Coordinates of C-alpha atoms in Angstrom, one line a residue:
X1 CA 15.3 0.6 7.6
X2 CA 17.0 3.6 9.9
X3 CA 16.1 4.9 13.1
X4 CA 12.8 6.9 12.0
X5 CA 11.3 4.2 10.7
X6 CA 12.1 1.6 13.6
X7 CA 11.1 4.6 16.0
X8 CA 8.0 5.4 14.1
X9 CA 6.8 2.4 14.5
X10 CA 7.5 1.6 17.6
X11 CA 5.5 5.0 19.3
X12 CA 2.6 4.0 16.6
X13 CA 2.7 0.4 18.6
X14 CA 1.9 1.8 21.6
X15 CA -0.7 4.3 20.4
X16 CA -2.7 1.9 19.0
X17 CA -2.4 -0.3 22.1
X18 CA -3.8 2.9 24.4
X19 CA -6.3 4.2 22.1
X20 CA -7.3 1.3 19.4
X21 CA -8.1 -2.0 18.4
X22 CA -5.8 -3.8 16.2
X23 CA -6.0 -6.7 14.4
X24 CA -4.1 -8.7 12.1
X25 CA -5.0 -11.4 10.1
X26 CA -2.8 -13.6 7.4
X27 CA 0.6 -12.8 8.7
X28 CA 1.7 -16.2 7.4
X29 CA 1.2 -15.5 4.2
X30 CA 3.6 -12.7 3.8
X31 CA 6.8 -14.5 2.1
X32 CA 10.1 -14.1 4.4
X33 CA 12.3 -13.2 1.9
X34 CA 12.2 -11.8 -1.6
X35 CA 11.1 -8.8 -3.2
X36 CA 7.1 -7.7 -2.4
X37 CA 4.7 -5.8 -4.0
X38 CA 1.9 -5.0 -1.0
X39 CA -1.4 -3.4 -2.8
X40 CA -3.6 -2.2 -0.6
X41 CA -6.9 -0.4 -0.2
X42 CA -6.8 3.3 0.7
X43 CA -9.0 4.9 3.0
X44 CA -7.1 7.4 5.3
X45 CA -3.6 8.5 6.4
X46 CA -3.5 6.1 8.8
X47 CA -3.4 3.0 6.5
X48 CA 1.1 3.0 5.8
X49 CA 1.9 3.4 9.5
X50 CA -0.6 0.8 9.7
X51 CA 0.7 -1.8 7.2
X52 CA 4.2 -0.9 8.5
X53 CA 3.6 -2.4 11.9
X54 CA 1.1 -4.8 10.6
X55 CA 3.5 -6.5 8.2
X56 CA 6.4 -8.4 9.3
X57 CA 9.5 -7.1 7.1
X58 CA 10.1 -3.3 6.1
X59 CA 8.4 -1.8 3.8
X60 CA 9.2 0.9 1.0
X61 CA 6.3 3.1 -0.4
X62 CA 5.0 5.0 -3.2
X63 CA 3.2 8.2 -2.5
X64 CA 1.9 11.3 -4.0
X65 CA 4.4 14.0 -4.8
X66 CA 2.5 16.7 -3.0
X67 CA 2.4 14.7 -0.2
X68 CA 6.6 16.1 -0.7
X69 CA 6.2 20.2 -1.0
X70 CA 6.9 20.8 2.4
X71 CA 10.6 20.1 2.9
X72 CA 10.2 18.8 6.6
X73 CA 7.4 16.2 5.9
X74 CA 9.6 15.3 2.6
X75 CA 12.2 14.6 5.4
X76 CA 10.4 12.6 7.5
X77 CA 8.9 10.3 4.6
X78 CA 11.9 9.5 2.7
X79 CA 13.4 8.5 6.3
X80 CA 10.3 6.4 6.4
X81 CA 10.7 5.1 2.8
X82 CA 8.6 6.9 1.2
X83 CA 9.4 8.5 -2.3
X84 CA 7.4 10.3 -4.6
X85 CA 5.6 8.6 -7.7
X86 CA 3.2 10.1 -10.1
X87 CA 0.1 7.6 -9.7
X88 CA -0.6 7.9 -13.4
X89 CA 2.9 5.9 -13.9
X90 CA 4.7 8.3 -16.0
X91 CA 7.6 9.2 -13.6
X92 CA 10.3 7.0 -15.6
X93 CA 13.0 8.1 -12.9
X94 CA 10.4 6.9 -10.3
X95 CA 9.4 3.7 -11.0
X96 CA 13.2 2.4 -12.1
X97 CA 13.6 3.3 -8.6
X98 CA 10.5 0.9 -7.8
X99 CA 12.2 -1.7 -10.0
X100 CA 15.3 -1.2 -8.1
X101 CA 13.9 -1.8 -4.6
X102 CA 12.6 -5.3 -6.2
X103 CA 16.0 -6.2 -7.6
X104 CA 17.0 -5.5 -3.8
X105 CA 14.4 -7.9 -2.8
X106 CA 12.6 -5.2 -0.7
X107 CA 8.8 -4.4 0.2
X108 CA 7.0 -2.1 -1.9
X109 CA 3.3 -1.1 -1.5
X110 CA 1.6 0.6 -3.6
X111 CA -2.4 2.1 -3.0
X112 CA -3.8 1.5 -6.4
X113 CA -6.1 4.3 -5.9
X114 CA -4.0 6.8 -5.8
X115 CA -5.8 8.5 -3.5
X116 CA -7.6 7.9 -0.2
X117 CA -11.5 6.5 -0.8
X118 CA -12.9 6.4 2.6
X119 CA -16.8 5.7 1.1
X120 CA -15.8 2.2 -0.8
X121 CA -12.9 1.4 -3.1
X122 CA -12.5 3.7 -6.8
X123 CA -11.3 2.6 -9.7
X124 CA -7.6 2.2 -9.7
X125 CA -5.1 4.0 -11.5
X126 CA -3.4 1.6 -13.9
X127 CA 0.2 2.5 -13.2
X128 CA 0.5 0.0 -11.0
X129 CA 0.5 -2.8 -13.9
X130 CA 3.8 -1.3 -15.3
X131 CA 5.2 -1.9 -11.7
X132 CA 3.5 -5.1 -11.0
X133 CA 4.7 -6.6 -14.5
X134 CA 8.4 -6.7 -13.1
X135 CA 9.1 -10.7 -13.1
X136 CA 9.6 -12.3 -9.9
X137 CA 7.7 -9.8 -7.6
X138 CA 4.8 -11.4 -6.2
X139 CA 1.8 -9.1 -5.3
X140 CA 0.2 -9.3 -1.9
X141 CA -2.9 -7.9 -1.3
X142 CA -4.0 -6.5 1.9
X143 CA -7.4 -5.1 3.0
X144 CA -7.8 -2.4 5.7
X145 CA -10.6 -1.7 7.3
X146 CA -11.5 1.1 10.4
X147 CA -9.0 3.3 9.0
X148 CA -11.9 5.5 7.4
X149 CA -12.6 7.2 10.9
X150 CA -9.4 8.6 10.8
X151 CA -9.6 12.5 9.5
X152 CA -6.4 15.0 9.7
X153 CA -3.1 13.9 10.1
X154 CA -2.7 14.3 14.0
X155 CA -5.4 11.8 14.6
X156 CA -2.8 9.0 13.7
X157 CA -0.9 9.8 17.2
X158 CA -4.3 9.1 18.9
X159 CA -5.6 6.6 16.6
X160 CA -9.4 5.7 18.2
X161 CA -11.0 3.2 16.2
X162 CA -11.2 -0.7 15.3
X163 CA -8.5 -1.4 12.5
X164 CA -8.2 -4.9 10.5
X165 CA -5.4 -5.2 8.2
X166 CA -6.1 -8.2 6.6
X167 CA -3.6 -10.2 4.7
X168 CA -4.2 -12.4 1.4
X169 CA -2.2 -15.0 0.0
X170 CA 0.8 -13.7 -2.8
X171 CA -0.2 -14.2 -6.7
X172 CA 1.9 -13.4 -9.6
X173 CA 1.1 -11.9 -13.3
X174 CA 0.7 -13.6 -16.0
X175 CA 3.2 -13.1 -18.4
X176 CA 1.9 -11.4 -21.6
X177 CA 3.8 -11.2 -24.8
X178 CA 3.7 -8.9 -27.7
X179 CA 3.1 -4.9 -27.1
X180 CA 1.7 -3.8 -23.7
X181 CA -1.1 -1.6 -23.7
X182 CA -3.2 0.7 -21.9
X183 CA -5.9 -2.5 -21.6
X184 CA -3.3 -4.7 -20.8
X185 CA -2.6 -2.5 -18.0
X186 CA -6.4 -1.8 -17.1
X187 CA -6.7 -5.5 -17.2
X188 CA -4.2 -6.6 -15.0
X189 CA -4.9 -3.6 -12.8
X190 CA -8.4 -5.0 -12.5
X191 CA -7.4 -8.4 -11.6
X192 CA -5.1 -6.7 -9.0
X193 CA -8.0 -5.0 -7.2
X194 CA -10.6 -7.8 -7.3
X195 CA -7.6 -9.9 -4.9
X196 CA -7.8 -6.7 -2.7
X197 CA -11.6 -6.3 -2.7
X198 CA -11.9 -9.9 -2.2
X199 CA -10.1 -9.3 1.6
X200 CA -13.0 -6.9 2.7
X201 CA -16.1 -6.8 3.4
X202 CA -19.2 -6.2 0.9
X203 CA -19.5 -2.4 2.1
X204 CA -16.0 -1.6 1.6
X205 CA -15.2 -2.7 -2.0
X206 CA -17.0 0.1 -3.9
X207 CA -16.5 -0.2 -7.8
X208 CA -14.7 -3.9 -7.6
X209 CA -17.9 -5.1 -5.5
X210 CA -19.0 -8.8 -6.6
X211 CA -22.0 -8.0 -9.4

């Protein structure tokens, strides 16, 4: 990654270290080398300059294409390796990209949700599956928690809270043959989640909570 990211993250360091409490758990478990899918809970804008400095290699990210209207903030996030994806998965140009950065054996995260769910995980958007399918791209879920205190965007220079980012062990898809469809997708989505879920506490995981 380039300057803005580096520098980003480096001025995010220290704000946390003034006005937060940060903590990492399961560091080891992110693999060295290799291409990375991160999935992630979503709960507030805080949570990708948060996995950014939480996990230990660079990451790439998928995010809404609003988030990309205004030309300067479309600046700033492609610096930061951001680039724009619809969440329903049907930006073809998008997610070859996605496939791309895998090939590279780079770090993608993706927030399942496709939006931010401060009150307890939602059901997931199954474009991710399409994505998470790619062979040899192990998925490593992460849980956040804290991040839900954080409101409009200027809060994340000040970010005043208790934040956990909390790291599970990488799992791969099983391989499915024949026809893909929109079940295999929900599926596999659905399987993706319950890893995720399984990283936070009871009150967090909304729809994937244990029945």
């Amino acid at each position: 990654m380039g300057f803005v990211y580096q520098t980003s993250n480096i001025l995010f360091r220290g704000a946390l270290s003034i006005f937060g409490h940060w903590e990492v758990e399961g560091s080891e478990c992110v693999p060295p080398k290799g291409p990375i899918i991160v999935a992630s809970n979503h709960q507030s804008n805080l949570d990708p300059p948060l996995l950014a400095v939480s996990i230990p290699r660079p990451i790439n990210y998928m995010a809404k294409p609003g988030l990309f209207a205004n030309p300067i903030a479309s600046m700033f996030l492609r610096a930061y390796g951001a680039f724009p994806l619809d969440p329903q998965g049907r930006d073809l140009k998008a997610i070859q990209q996605s496939i791309k950065m895998l090939n590279e054996n780079k770090v993608l995260a993706v927030f399942p949700e496709g939006t931010r769910s401060p009150g307890g995980m939602r059901k997931a958007i199954p474009g991710i599956a399409m994505i998470a399918m790619r062979p040899g791209a192990p998925i490593l879920p992460v849980g956040i928690t804290g991040t839900e205190v954080i409101g409009p965007p200027w809060q994340i220079a000040m970010p005043k809270g208790r934040f956990k980012v909390n790291i599970g062990e990488p799992f791969s898809i099983p391989s499915l043959e024949g026809k893909i469809n929109r079940t295999h997708l929900e599926s596999i989505t659905t399987m993706i989640m319950h890893r995720v879920a399984s990283l936070l506490p009871e009150n967090y995981r909304g729809v994937y909570a244990l029945k």
